[in-house]
Coordinates of C-alpha atoms in Angstrom, one line a residue:
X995 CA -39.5 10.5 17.3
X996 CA -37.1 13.1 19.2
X997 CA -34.6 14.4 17.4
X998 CA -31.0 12.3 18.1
X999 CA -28.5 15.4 19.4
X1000 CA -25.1 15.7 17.6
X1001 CA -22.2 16.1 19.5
X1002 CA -19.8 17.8 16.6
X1003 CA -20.2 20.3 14.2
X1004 CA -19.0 20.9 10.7
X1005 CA -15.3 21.9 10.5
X1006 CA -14.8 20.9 13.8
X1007 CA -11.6 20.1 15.1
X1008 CA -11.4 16.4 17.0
X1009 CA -9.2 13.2 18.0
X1010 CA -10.9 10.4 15.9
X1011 CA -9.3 6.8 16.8
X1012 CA -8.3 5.2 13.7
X1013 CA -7.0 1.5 14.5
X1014 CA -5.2 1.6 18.5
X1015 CA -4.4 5.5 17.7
X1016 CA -5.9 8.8 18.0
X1017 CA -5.2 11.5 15.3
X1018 CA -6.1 14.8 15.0
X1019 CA -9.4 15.2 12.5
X1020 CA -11.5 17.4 11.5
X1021 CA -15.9 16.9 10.9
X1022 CA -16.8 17.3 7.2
X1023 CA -20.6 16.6 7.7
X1024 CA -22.9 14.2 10.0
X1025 CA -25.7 11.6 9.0
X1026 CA -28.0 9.8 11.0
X1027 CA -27.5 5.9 10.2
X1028 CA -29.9 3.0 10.6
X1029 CA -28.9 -0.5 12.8
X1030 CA -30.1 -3.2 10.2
X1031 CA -30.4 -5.3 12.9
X1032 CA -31.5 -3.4 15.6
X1033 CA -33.2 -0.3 13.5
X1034 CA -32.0 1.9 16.1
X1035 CA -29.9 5.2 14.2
X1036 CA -26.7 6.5 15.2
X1037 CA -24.9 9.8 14.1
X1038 CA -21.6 9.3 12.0
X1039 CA -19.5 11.6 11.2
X1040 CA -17.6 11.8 7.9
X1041 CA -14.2 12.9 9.0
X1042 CA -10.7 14.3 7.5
X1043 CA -7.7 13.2 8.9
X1044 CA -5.4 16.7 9.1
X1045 CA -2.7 16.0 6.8
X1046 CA -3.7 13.5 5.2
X1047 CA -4.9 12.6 1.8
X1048 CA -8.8 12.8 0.8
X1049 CA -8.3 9.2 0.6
X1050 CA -8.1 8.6 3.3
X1051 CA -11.8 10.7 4.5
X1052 CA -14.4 8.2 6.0
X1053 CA -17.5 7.5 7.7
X1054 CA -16.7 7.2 11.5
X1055 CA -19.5 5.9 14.1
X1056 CA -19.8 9.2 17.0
X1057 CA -18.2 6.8 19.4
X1058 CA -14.9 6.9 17.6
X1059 CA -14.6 10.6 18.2
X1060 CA -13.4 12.8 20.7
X1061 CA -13.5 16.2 21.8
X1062 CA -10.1 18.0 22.1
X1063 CA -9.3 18.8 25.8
X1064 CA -6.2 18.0 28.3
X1065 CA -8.2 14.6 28.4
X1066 CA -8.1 13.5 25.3
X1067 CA -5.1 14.5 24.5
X1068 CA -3.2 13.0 27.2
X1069 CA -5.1 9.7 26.0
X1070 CA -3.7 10.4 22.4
X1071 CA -0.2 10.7 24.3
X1072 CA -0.4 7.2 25.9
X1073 CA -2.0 5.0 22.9
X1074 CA 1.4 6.7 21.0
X1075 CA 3.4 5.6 23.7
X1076 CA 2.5 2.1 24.2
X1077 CA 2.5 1.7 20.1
X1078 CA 6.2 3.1 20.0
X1079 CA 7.1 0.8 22.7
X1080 CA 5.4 -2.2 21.1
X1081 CA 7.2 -1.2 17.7
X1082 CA 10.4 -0.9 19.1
X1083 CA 10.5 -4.3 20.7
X1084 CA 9.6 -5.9 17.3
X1085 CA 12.3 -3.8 15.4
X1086 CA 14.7 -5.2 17.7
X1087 CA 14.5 -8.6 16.2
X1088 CA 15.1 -7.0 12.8
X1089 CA 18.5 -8.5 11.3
X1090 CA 21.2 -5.4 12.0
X1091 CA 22.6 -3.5 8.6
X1092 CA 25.6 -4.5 7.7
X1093 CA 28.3 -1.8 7.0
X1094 CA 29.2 -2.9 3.8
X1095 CA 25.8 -2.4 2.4
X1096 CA 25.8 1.3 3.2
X1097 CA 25.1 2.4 -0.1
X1098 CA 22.1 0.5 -0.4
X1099 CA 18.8 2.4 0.4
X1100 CA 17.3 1.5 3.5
X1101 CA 14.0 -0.5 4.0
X1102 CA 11.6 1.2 6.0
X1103 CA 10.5 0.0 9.0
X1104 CA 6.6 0.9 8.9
X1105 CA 5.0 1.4 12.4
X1106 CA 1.9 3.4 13.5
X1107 CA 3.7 7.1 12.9
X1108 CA 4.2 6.1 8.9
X1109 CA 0.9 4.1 8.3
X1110 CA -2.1 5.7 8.0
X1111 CA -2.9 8.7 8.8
X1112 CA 0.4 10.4 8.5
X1113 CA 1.1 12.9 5.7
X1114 CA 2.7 11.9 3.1
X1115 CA 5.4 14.1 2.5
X1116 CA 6.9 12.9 6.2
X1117 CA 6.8 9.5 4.8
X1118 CA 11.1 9.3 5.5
X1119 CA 12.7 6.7 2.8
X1120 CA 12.4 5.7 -0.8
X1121 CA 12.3 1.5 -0.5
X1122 CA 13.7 0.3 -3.3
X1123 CA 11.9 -3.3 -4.6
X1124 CA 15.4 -4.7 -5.4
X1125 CA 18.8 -3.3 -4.8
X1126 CA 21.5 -3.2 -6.3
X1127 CA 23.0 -6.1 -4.5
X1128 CA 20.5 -8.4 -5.9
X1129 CA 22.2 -8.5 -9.0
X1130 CA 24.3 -11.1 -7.1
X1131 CA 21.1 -13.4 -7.3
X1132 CA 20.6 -12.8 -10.8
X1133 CA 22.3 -16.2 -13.0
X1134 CA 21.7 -15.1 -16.5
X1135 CA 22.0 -18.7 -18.5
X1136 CA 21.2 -19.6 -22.4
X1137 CA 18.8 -22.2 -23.0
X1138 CA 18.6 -24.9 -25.4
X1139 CA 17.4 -22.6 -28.2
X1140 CA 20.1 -20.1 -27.5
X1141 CA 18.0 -17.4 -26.6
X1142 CA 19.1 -15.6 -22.9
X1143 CA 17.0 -16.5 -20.2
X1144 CA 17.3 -15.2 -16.9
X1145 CA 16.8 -17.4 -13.3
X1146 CA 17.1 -16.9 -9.6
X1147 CA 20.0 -18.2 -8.4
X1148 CA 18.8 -18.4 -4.9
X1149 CA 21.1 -20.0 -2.0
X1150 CA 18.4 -20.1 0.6
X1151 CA 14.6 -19.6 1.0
X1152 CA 15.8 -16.7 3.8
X1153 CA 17.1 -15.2 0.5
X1154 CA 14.7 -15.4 -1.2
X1155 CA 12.2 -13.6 1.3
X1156 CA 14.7 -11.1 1.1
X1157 CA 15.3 -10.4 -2.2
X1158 CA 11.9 -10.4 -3.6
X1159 CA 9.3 -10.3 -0.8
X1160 CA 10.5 -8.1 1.8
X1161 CA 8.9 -10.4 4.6
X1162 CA 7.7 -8.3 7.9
X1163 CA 8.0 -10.3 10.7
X1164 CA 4.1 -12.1 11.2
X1165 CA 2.8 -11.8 7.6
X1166 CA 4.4 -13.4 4.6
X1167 CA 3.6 -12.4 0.8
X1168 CA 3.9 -15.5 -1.8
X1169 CA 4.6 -14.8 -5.1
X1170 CA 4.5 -16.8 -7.8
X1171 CA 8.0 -18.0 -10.0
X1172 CA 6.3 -15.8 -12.7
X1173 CA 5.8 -12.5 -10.7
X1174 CA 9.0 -13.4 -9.1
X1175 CA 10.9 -13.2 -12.8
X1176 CA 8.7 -10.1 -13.7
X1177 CA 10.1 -7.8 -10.4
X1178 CA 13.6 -9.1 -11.5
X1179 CA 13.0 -8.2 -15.5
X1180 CA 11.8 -4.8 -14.1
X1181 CA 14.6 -3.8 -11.9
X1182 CA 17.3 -4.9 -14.6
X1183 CA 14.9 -2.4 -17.3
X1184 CA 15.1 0.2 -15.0
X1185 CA 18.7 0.1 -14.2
X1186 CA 19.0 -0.2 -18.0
X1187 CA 17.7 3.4 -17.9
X1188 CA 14.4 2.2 -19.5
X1189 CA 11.3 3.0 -18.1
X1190 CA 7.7 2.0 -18.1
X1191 CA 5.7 3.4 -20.7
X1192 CA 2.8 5.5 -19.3
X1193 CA 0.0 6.0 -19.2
X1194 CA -0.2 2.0 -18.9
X1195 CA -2.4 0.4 -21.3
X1196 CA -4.3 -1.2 -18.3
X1197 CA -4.1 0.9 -15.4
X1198 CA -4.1 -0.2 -12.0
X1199 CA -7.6 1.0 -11.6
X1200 CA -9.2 -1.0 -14.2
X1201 CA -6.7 -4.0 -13.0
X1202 CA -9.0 -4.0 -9.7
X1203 CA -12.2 -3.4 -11.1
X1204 CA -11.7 -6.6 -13.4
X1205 CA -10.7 -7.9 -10.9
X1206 CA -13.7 -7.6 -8.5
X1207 CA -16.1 -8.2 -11.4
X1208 CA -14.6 -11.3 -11.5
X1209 CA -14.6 -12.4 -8.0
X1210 CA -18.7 -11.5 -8.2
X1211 CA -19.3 -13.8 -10.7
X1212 CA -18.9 -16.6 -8.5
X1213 CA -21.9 -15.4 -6.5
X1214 CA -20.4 -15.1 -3.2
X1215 CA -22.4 -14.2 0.3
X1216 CA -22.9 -10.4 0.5
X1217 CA -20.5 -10.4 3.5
X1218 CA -17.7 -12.0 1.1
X1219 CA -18.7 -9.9 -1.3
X1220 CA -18.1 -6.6 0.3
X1221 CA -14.8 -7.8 1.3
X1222 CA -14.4 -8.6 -1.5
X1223 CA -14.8 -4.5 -2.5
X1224 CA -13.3 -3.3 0.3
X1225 CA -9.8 -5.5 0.1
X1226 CA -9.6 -4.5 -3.2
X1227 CA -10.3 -0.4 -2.7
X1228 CA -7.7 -0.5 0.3
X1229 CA -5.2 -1.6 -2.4
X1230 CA -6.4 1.1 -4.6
X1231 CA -6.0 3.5 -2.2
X1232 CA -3.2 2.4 -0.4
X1233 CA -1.6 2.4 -3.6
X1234 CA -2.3 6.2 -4.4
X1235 CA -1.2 6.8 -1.0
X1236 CA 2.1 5.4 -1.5
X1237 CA 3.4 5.2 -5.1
X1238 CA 5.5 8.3 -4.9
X1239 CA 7.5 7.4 -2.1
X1240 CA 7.6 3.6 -1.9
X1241 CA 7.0 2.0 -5.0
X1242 CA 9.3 3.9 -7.6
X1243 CA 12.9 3.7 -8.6
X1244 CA 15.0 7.0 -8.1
X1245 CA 14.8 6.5 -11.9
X1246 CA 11.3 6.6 -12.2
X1247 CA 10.8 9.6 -9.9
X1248 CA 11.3 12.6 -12.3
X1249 CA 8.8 10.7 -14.1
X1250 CA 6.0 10.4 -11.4
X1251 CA 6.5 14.7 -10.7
X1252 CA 6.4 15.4 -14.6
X1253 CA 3.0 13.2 -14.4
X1254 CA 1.6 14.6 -11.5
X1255 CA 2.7 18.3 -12.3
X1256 CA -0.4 21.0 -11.8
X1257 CA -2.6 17.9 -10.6
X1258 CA -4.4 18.1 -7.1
X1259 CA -5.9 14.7 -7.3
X1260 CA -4.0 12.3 -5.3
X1261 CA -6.1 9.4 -6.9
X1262 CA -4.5 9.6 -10.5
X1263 CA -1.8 7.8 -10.2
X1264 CA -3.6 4.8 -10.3
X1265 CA -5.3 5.9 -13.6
X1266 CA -1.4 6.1 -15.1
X1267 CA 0.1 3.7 -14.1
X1268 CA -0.3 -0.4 -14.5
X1269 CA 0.4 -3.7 -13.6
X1270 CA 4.0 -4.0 -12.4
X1271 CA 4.0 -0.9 -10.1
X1272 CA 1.2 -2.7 -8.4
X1273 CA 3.0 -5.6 -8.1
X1274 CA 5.3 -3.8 -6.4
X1275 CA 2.5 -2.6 -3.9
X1276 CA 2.1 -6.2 -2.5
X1277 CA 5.9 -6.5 -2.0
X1278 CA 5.6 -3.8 0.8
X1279 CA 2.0 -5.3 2.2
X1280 CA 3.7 -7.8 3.9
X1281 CA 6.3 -5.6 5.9
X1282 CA 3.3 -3.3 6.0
X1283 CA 0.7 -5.6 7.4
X1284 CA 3.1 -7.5 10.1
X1285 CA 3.5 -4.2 11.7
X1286 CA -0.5 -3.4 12.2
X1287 CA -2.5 -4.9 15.2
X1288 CA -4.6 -6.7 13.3
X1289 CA -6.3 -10.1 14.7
X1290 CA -5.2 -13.7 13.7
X1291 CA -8.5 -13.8 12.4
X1292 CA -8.5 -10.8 10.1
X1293 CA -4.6 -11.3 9.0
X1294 CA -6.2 -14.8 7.7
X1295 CA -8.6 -13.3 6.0
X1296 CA -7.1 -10.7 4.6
X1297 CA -4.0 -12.9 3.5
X1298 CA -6.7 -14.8 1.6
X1299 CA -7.9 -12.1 -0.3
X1300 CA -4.7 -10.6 -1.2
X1301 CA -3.1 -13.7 -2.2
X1302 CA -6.4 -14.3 -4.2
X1303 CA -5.5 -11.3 -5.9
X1304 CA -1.9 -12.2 -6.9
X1305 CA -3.2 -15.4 -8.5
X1306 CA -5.6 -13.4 -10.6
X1307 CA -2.2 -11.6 -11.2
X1308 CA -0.7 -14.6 -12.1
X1309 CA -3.7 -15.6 -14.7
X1310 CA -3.0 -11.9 -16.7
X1311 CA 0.6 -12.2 -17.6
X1312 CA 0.3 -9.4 -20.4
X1313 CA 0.6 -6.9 -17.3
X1314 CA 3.6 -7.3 -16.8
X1315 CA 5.1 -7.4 -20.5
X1316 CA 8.9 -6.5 -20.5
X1317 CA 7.4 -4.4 -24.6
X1318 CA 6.1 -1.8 -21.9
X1319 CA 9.6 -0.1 -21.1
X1320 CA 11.2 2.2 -23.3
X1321 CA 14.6 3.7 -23.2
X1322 CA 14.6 7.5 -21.4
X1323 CA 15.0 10.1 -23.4
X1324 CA 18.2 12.5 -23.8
X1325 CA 16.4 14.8 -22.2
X1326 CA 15.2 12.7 -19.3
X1327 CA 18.6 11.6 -18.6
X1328 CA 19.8 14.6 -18.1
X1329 CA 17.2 16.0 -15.8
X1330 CA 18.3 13.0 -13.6
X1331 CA 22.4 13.0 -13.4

């Protein structure tokens, strides 16, 4: 059988599309793959996106990859282009800021520069969950049994969307009343200068591997089933990718770098921290998700999955336990005046 000829090298420089976009890459290794179907083999690449996170290394089919030359590059230029333009028009019809609010931290508008693959570091905004102007929502009433109890007080469901799920335009997150109240409880502990006690005693990786475990008990089709994986790794990962920019309090964030200190692993965050800073992850995946060209197709199936995964969530209370936070030390507090 003749040998199948391949078109990059190791540590070669390339444009590798990933989504409508080209980015700058560079070849780790090649293999030959095997068709299933049609048994004929193929050379993939495994391929690092410059900048980027290891996470976000993967196996790319050769016809995703492109030599770098004025071609290619000026192809690179136009995709950008045309994704700008198409971004722009959608953030047009985003609701204006109102000056008044000035001191609250903006929300980021994600479009193709800030979603993957762009370095981290240039990610430009810390998004808070809630603000501080959501404390107008909060109605803090006693119960029959005298003990405080806290509620939405909620004049619309617009405000709603905005206080807790950050809505993007096309792709709506549902939360359930409980995860609703456990966002709220967390953003009153943390303004409380209280914070979560970590490492968690579930982490957010074992969170997701319980999770899948249960999911393939109910015997689903192999196709299901590897969705199944790979919905759940994407969160893993995007979580990684994004919990020191858009998940934590300012708070929180001396925390996160006295964690990570002398670590070059960019997937240990999820072995530190638990349930409620994952919650937090699937407040962002809706503004996230609106602003990717996904299919109506894969948005529904995707939705599915991910809303799957919030009742599963909603089953494991315990993650989410307000006896989790403890008050910051005098030393703590005084690293963050």
């Amino acid at each position: 059988m003749p040998k199948i000829n391949h078109k990059f090298h190791e540590n070669e420089k390339v444009l590798c599309y990933h989504g409508p976009l080209l980015y700058e890459a560079k070849v780790q290794k090649s293999q030959e793959k095997e068709n299933k179907e049609t048994k004929e083999k193929t050379v993939h690449y495994f391929v690092h996106y410059l900048g980027w996170s290891k996470n976000w290394d993967e196996w790319v089919p050769e016809d995703r990859v492109l030599k770098i030359n004025d071609i290619s590059l000026q192809k690179q230029r136009e995709l950008t282009d045309a994704q700008n333009k198409s971004n722009k028009n959608k953030s047009v019809k985003k609701k204006p800021i109102d000056p008044k609010d000035k001191e609250t931290p903006s929300k980021t508008v994600i479009t193709s520069e800030n979603v993957k693959p762009k370095p981290a570091n240039t990610i430009p905004i810390e998004t808070n969950v809630l603000t501080p102007q959501s404390k107008d929502n909060l109605n803090v009433v006693k119960d029959t049994d005298g003990q405080r109890k806290k509620r939405l007080k909620i004049e619309s469901n617009q405000d709603l969307e905005d206080v807790i799920s950050n809505k993007g335009p096309d792709f709506e997150i549902k939360l359930s009343d409980l995860l609703k109240q456990s966002l709220i409880d967390d953003w009153e502990l943390i303004g409380q200068k209280k914070l979560v006690r970590l490492p968690a005693k579930v982490s957010v990786n074992k969170i997701i591997d319980d999770y899948i475990k249960q999911k393939l008990i109910q015997k689903l089709s192999l196709s299901k089933e590897n969705l199944v994986k790979e919905v759940a790794e994407a969160i893993k990962c995007y979580f990684n990718a994004t919990i020191g920019t858009q998940l934590l309090y300012s708070f929180e964030k001396n925390q996160f770098k006295d964690l990570m200190k002398d670590s070059d692993d960019d997937s240990k965050a999820s072995t530190l921290y638990g349930g409620i800073h994952l919650l937090r992850l699937f407040v962002k995946l809706g503004s996230l998700l609106a602003y990717l060209n996904f299919d109506d197709r894969s948005i529904q199936l995707i939705s599915e999955y991910i809303h799957d995964f919030l009742k599963y969530l909603d089953r494991n209370p315990s993650l989410f336990s307000t006896n989790e936070y403890e008050t910051a030390s005098s030393d703590y507090l005084k690293k963050s005046l």
